[in-house]
Coordinates of C-alpha atoms and ligand atoms in Angstrom, one line a residue:
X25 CA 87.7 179.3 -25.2
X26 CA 90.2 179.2 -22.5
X27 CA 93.7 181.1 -23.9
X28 CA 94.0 184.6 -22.6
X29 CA 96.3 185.8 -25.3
X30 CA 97.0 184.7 -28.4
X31 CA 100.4 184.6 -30.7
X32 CA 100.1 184.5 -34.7
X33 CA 103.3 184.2 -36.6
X34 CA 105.7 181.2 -34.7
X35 CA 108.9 182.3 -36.7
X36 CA 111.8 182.9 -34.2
X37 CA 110.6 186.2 -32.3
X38 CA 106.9 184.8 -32.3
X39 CA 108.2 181.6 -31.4
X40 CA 110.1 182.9 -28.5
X41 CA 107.2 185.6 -27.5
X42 CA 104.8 182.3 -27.1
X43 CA 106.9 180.5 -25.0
X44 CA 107.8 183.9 -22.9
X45 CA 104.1 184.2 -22.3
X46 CA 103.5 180.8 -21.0
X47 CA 105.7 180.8 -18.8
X48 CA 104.2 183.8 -16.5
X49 CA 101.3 182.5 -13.8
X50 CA 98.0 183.3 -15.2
X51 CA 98.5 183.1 -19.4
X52 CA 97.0 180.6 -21.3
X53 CA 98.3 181.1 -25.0
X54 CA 96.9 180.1 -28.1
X55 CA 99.3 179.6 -30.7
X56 CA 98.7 179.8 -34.8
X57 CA 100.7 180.0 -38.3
X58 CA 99.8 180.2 -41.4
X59 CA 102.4 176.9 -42.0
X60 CA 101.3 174.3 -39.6
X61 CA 104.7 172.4 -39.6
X62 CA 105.6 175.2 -37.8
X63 CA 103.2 175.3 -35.1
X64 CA 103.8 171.2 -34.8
X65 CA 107.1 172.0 -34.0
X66 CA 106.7 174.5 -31.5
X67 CA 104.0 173.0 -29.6
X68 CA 106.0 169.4 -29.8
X69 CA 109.1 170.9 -28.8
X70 CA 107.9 172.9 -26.1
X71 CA 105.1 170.6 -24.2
X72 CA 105.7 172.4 -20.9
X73 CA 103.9 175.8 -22.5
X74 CA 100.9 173.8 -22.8
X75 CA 100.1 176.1 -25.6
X76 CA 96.9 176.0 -27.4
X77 CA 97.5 175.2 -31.0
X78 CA 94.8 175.8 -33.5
X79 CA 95.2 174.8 -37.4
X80 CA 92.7 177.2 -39.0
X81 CA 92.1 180.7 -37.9
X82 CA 88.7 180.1 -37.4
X83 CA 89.8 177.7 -34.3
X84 CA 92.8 180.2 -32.9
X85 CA 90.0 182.9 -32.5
X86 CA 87.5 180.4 -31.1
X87 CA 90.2 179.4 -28.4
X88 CA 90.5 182.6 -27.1
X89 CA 88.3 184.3 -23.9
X90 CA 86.9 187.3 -24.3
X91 CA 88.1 190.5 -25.2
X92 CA 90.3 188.6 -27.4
X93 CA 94.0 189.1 -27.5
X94 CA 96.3 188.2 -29.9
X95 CA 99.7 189.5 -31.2
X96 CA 100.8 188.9 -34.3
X97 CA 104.7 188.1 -35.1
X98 CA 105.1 187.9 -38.7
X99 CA 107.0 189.5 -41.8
X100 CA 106.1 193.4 -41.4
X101 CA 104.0 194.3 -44.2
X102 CA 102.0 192.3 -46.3
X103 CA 102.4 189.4 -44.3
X104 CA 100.8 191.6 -41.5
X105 CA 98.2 193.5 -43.4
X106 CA 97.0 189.6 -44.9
X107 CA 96.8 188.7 -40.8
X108 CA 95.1 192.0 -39.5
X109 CA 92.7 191.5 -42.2
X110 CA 91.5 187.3 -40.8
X111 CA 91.5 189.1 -37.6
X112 CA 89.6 191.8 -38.1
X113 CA 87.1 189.0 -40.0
X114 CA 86.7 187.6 -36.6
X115 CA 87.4 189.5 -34.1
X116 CA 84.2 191.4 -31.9
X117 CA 84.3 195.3 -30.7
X118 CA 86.6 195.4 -27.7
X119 CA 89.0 192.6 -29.1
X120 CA 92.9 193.5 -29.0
X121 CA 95.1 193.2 -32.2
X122 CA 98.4 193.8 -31.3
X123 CA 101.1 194.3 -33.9
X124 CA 104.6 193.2 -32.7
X125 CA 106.4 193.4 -36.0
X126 CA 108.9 195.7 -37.1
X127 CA 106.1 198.2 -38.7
X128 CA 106.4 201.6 -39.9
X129 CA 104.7 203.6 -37.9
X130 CA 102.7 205.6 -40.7
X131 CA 101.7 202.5 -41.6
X132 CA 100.6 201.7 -37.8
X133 CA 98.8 205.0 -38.0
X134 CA 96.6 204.0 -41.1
X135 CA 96.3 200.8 -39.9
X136 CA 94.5 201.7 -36.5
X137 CA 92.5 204.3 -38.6
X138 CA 91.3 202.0 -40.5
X139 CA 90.2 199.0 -38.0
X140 CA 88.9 201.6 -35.5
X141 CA 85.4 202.2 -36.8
X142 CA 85.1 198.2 -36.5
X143 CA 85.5 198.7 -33.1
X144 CA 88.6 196.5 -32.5
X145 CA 91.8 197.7 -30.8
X146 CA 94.4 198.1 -32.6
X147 CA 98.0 198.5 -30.7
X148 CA 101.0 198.8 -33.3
X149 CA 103.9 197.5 -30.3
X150 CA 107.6 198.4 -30.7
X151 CA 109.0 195.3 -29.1
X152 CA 113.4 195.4 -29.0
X153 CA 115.6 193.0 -27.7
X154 CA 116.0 190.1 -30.7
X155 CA 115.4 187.0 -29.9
X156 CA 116.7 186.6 -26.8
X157 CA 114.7 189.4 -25.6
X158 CA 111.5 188.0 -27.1
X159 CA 112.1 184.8 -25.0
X160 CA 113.6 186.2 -21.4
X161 CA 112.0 189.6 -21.9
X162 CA 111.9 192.4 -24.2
X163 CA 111.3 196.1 -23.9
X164 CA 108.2 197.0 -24.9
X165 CA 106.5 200.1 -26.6
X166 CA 103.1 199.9 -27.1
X167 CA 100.9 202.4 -29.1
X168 CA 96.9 202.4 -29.1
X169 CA 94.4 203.2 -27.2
X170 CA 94.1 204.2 -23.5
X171 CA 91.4 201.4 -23.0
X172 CA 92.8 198.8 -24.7
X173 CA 96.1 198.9 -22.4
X174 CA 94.0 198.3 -19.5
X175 CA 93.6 194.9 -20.7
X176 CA 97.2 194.8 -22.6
X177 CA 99.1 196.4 -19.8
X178 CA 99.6 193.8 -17.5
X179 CA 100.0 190.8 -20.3
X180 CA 103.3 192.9 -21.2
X181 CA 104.3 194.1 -18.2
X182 CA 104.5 189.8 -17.0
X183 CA 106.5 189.0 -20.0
X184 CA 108.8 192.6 -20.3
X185 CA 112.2 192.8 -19.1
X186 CA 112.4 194.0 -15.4
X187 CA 115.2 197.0 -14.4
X188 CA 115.5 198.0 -11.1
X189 CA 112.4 196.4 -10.3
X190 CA 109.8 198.2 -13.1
X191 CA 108.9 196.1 -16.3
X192 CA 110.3 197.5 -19.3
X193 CA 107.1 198.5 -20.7
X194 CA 104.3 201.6 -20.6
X195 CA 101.8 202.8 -22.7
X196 CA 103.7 204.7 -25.1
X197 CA 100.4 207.1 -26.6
X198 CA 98.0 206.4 -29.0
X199 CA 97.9 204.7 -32.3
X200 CA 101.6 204.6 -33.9
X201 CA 103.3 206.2 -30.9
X202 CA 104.9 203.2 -30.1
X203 CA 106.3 201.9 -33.4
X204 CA 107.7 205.9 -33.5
X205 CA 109.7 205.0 -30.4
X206 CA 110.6 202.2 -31.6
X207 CA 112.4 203.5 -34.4
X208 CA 113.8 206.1 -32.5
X209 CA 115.6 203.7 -30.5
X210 CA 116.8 202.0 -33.1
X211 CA 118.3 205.1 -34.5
X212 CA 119.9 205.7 -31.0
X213 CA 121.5 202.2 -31.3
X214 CA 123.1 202.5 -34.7
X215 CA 125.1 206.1 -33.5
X216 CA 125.8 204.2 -30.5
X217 CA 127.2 201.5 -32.3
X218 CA 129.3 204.1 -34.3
X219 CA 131.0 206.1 -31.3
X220 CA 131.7 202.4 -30.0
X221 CA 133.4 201.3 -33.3
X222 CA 135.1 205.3 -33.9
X223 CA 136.6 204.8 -30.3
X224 CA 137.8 201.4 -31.4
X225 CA 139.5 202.5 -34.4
X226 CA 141.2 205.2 -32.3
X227 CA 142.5 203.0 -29.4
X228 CA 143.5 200.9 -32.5
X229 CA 145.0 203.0 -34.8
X230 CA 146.3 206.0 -33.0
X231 CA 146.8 204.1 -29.6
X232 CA 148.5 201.2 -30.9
X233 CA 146.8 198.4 -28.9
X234 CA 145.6 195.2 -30.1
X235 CA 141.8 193.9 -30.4
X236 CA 142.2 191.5 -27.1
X237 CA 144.0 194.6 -25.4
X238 CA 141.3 197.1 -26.4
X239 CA 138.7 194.4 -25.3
X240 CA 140.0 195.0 -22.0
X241 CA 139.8 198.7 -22.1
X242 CA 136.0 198.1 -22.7
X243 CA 135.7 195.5 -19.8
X244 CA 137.1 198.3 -17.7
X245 CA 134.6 200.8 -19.5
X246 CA 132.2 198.9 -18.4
X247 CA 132.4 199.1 -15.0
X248 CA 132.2 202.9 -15.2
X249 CA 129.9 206.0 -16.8
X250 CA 129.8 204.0 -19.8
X251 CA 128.6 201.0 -18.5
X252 CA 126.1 199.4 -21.5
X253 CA 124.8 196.0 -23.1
X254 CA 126.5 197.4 -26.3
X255 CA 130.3 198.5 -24.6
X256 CA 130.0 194.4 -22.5
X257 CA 129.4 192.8 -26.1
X258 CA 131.8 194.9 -28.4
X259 CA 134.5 193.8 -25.8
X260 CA 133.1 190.4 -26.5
X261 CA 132.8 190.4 -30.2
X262 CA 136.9 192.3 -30.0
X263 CA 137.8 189.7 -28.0
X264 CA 136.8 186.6 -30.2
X265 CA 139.8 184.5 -32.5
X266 CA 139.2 183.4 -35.6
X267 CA 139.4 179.6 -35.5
X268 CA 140.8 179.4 -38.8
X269 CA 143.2 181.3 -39.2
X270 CA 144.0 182.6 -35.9
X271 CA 143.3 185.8 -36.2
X272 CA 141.1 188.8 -34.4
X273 CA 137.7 187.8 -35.6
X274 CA 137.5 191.9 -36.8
X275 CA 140.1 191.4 -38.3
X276 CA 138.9 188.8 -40.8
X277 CA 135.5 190.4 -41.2
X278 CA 134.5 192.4 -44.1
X279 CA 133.9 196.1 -43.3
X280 CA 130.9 197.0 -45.4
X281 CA 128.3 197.4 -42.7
X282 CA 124.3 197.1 -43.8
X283 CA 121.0 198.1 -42.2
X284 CA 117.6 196.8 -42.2
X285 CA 116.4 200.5 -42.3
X286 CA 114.6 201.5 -38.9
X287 CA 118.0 203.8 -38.6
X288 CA 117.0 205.0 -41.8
X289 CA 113.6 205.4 -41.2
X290 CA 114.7 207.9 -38.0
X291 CA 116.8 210.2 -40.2
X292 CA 113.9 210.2 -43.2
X293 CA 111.7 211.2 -40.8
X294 CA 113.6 213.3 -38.3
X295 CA 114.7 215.3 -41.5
X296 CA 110.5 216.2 -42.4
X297 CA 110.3 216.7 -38.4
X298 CA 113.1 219.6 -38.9
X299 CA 114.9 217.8 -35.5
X300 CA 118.7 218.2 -36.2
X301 CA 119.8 213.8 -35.7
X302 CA 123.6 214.5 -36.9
X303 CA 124.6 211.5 -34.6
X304 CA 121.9 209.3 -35.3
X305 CA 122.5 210.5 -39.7
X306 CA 126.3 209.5 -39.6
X307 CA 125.8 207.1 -38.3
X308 CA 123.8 205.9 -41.0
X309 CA 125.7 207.2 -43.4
X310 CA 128.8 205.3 -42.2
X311 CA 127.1 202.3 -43.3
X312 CA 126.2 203.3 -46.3
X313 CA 129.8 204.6 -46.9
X314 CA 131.5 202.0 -45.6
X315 CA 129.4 199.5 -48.2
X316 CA 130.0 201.6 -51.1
X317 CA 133.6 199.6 -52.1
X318 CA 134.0 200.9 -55.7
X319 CA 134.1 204.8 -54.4
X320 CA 136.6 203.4 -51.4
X321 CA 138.3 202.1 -53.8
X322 CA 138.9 204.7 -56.2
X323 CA 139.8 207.0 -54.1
X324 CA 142.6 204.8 -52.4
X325 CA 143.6 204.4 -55.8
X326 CA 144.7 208.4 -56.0
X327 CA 145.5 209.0 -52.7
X328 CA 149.6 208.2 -52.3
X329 CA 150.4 209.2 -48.8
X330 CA 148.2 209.3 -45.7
X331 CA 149.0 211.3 -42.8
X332 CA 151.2 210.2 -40.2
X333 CA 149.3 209.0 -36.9
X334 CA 149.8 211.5 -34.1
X335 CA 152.0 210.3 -31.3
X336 CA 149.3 209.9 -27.7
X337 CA 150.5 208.8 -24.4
X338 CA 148.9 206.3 -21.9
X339 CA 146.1 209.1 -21.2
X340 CA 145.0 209.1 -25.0
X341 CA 142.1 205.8 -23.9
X342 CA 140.9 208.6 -20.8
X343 CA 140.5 211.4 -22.9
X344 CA 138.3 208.8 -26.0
X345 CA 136.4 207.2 -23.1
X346 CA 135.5 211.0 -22.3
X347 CA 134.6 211.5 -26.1
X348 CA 132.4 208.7 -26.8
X349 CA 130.5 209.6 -23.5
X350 CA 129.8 213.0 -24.9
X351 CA 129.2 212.2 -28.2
X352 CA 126.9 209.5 -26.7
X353 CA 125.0 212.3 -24.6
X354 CA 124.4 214.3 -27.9
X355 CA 123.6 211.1 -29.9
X356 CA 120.7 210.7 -27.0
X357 CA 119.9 214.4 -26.6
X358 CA 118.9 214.3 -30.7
X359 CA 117.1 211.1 -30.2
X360 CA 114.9 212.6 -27.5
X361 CA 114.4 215.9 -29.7
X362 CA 112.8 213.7 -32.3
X363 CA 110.5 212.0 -29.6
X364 CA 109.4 215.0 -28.8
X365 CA 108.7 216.7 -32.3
X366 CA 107.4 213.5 -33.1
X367 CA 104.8 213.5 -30.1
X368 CA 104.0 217.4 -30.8
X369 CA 103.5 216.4 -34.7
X370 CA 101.2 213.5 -34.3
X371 CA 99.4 214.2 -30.8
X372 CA 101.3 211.9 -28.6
X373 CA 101.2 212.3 -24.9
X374 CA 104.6 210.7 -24.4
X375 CA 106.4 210.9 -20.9
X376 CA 109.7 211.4 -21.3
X377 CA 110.8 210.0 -18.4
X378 CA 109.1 206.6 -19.3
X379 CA 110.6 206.0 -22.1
X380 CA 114.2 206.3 -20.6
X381 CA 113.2 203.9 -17.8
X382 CA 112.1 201.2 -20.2
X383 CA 114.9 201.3 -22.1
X384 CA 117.1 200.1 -19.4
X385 CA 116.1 196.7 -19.8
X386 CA 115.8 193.9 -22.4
X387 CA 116.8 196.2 -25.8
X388 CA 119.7 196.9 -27.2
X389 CA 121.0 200.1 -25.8
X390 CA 120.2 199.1 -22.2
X391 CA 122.5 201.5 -19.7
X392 CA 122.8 202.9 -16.6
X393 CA 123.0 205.8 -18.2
X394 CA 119.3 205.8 -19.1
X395 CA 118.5 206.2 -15.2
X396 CA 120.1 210.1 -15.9
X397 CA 118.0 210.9 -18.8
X398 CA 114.9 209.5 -16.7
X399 CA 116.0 211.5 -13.9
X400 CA 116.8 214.6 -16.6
X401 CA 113.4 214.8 -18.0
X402 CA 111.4 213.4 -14.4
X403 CA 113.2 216.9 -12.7
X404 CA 111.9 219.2 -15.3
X405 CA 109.7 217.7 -18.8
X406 CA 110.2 221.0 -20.7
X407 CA 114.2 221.3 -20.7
X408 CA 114.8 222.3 -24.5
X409 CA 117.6 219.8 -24.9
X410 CA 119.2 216.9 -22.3
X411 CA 122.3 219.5 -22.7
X412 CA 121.4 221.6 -20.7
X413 CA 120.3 219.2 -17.9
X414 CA 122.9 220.3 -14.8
X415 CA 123.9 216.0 -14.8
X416 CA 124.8 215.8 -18.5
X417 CA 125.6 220.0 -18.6
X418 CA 128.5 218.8 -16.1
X419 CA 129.1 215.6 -17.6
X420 CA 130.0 217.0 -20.9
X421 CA 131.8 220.3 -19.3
X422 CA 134.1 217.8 -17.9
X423 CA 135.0 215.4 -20.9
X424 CA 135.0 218.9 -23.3
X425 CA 138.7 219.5 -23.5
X426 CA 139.4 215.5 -23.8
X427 CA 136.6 215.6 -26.5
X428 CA 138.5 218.1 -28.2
X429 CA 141.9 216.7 -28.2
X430 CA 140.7 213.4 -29.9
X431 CA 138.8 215.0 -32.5
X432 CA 141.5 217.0 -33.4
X433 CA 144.0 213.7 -33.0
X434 CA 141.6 211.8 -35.6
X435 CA 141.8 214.5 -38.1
X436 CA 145.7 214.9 -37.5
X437 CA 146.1 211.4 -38.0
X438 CA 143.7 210.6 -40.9
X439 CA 141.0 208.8 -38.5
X440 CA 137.5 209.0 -40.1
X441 CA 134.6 210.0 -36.7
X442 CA 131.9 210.9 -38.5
X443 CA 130.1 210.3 -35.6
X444 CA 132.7 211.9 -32.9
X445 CA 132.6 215.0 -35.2
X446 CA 129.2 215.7 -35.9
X447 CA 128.4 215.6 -32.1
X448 CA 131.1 217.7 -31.3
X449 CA 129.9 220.4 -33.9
X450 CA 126.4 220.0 -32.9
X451 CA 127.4 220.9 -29.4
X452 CA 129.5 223.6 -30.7
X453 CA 126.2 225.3 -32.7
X454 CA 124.3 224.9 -29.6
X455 CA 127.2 226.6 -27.5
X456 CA 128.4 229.5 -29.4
X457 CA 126.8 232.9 -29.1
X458 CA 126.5 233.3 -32.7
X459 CA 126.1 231.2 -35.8
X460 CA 127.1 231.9 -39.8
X461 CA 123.5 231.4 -40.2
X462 CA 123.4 235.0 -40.4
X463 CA 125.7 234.9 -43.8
X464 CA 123.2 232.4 -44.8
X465 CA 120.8 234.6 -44.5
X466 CA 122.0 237.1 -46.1
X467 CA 123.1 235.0 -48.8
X468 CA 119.4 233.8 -49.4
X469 CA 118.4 237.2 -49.0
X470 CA 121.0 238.2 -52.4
X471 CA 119.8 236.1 -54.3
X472 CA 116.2 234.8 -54.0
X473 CA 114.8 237.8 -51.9
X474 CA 114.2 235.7 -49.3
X475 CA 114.3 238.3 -46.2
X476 CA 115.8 238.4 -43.3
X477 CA 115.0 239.8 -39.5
X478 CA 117.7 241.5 -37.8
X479 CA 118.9 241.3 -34.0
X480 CA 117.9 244.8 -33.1
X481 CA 114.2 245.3 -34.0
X482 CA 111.2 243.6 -34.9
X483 CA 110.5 243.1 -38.3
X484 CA 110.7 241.2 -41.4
X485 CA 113.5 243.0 -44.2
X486 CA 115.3 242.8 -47.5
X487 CA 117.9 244.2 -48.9
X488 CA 117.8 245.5 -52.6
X489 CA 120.8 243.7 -53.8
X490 CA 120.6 244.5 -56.9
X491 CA 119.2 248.1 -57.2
X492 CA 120.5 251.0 -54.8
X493 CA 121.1 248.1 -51.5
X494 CA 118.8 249.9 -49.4
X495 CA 117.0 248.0 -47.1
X496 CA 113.1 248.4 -47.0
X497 CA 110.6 246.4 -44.5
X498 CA 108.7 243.5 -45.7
X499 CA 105.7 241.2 -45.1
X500 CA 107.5 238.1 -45.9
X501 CA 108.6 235.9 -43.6
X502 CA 112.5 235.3 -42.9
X503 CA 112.6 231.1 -42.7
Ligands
NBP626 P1 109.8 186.8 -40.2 O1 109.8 188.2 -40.3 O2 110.8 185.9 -40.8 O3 108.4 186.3 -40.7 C1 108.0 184.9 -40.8 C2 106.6 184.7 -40.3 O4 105.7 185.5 -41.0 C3 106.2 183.3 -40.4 O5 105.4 183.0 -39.3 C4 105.4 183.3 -41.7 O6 104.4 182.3 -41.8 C5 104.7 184.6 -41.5 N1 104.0 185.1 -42.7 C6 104.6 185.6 -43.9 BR1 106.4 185.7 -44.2 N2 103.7 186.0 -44.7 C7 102.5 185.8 -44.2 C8 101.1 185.9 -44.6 N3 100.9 186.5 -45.8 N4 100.2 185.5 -43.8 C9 100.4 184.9 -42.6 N5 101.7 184.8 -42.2 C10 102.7 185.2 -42.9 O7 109.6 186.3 -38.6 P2 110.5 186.8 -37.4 O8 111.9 186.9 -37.8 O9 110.1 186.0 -36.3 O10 110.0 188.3 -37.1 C11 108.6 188.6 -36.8 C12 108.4 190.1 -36.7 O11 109.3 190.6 -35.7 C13 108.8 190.9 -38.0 O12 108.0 192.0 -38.1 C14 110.2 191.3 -37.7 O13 110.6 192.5 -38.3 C15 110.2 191.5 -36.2 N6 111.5 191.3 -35.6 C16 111.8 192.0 -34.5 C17 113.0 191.8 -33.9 C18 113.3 192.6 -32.7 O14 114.4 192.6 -32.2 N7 112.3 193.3 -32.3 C19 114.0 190.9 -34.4 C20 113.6 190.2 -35.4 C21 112.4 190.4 -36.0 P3 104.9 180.9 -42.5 O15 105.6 180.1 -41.5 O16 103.6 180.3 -42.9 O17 105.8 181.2 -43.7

């Protein structure tokens, strides 16, 4: 045996994972696929890696040193479960399976539950960046044991993305912890990629400027408090002609958006979490929207005027730069909410902080901005919400009145911001003294005697609505 680490699935991201491996000082890989064409070609292609490829499984565990390592980088599901299953075959106590697919992490969570009494790790690994990630250097989020990162840590932190000097990777917490985070961040991305597109479709529609001219606005963007992989490529992606006919390339595009559901994973569960995701749901919801064409449709169909598109002057880009920033902050601040109802639900021990920090590099919504959350949560771990940290408290303080203005300008002028608007009312709940809830309450109370406590003494009470509507003290609970 001589390979220190081992990759099963050679599809693109396994592929790409191999090759990132080999090239660090100190790995020897093994390489296998169920397909052996595959593995031909990735081993014929790539002599340099001087990977060790093995044709049966029998021979990929044999090739590897002891405690066996190997990440597996196939189709998330069966095609994993078949894999975990010739591993766990072969493998010894103390061996590492690491899953680098795009797993659900309750399924992560029975998985390790179920390999643990063997006595084999088993580290369920949020790994983001695509492709080009899984070649140069992803961000990484494992899950699993304590011990087994001892010997997994440093394999990912040679191959992770590096940001300001720290691989993009820690020990996320135990058993599905990782895949959680993963999912997480994927939810972050798609409501990032919505404020992106809303502000877009304001500079477009209301402002008046072209795709190449709002590509510029971005570039500029860039250079500032919005600075992100995803504000450097929309610019690029605005900026791109059709070669046929000449057009924008968004222009020729068809706008039904889809998913591959780890955005819809973070609202399904956020929702059984009870963690309020607005941003992160519209997001989602956009999508599905946007792809529903026979509703779209029909209701073009009726409609026979739209408003007309409020007149902005040259400040109108400032004030939606300001917008998507705070609507990004609450997008971010809901994200990190779930982390941490996520971590209290399932026992994680997940530093805040961390997370941030590895996010900067290598994945999809790498920022600057990530340094403030790090710094947010690193200053003081129990603030209730990234709101109230005094950075982002300021930050948002400062954008509010431009905030407002282009909400109110998208409504005026017919612009759909799903995304713009549900921050901006989540903020606004967070920030007024006093909710309707109370009407709710009250309402719930009427008709399904379902109690209510009241702001002036303790105590659980209901009102009899429909005898003399006296109010008489309960042992119920109000929620
Ligand atoms: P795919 O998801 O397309 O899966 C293809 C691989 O799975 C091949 O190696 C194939 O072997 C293998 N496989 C299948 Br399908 N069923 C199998 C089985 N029953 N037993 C053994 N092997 C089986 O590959 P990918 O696009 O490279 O993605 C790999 C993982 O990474 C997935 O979980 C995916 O969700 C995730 N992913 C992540 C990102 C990211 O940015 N993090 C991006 C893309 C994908 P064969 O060659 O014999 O058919």
């Amino acid at each position: 045996a001589t390979a220190n680490i081992g990759v099963v699935g050679l599809a693109v991201m396994g592929s790409n994972l191999a090759r990132n491996l080999a090239s660090r000082e100190g790995n020897t890989v093994a390489v296998y696929n169920r397909t052996y064409a595959r593995t031909e070609e990735l081993i014929t292609e790539h002599p340099e890696a001087g990977f060790v490829a093995s044709e049966s499984i029998d021979d990929f565990v044999a090739s590897l040193t002891k405690p066996r390592t190997a990440i597996i980088m196939v189709q998330a599901g069966k095609g994993t479960d078949a894999v975990i299953e010739q591993l766990v075959e072969r493998f010894e106590p103390g061996d590492i399976i690491v899953d680098g697919g795009n797993a659900n992490f309750h399924d992560t969570i029975e998985r390790e539950k179920r390999i643990a009494p063997t006595g084999i790790h088993f580290v369920g690994t949020g790994i983001s960046g695509g492709e080009e990630g899984a070649l140069k250097g992803p961000s990484i989020m494992p899950g699993g044991s304590e011990e087994s990162y001892e010997t997994l840590g440093p394999i990912l932190e040679s191959i992770a993305a590096v940001a300001e000097g720290e691989p993009c990777v820690t020990h996320v917490g135990t058993d599905g912890a990782g895949h959680f985070v993963k999912m997480i961040h994927n939810g972050i991305e798609y409501a990032d990629m919505q404020l992106i597109a809303e502000a877009y479709d304001l500079l477009r529609t209301v402002g008046g400027l072209e795709p190449a001219a709002i590509a510029d606005v971005f570039t500029e963007w860039n250079k500032g408090y919005l600075e992100s992989y995803l504000i450097e490529i929309t610019a690029e992606v605005l900026r791109q002609v059709d070669a046929e006919t000449g057009k924008p390339f968004v222009d020729i595009v068809l706008d039904q958006a889809g998913s591959k559901g780890t955005g819809v994973w973070t609202v399904q569960n956020a929702l059984d979490l009870g963690v309020p995701v607005g941003g992160i749901a519209e997001a989602v919801f956009a999508r599905a929207v946007s792809s529903k064409p026979a509703q779209r449709e029909a209701v073009q169909k009726v409609v026979t005027s739209r408003p007309d598109v409020q007149k902005v002057d040259s400040s109108f880009a400032d004030d939606v730069s300001k917008a998507l920033y705070a609507s990004k902050v609450v997008a971010y601040a809901q994200g990190f909410d779930a982390i941490i109802a996520g971590a209290e639900k399932y026992g994680w021990n997940i530093n805040k902080d961390k997370i941030a920090k590895i996010w900067r590099g290598g994945c999809i919504i790498r920022a600057q901005f990530l340094n403030r959350i790090a710094d947010a949560y690193d200053e003081n771990p129990d603030i209730a919400t990234l709101l109230e940290a005094p950075y982002f408290a300021d930050a948002v303080a400062e954008g509010e009145a431009a905030w407002r203005r282009v909400v109110s300008t998208a409504a005026l002028s017919g612009v759909p911001i799903p995304g713009f608007g549900a921050a901006l009312s989540y903020y606004d709940s967070l920030a007024v003294p006093r909710l309707p809830a109370a009407l709710v309450q009250g309402q719930r109370d009427f008709f399904g005697a379902h109690t209510y406590k009241r702001v002036d003494k303790e105590g659980t009470f209901h009102t009899l609505w429909s005898g003399d509507r006296t109010e008489i003290e309960t042992e119920g609970s109000s929620h």
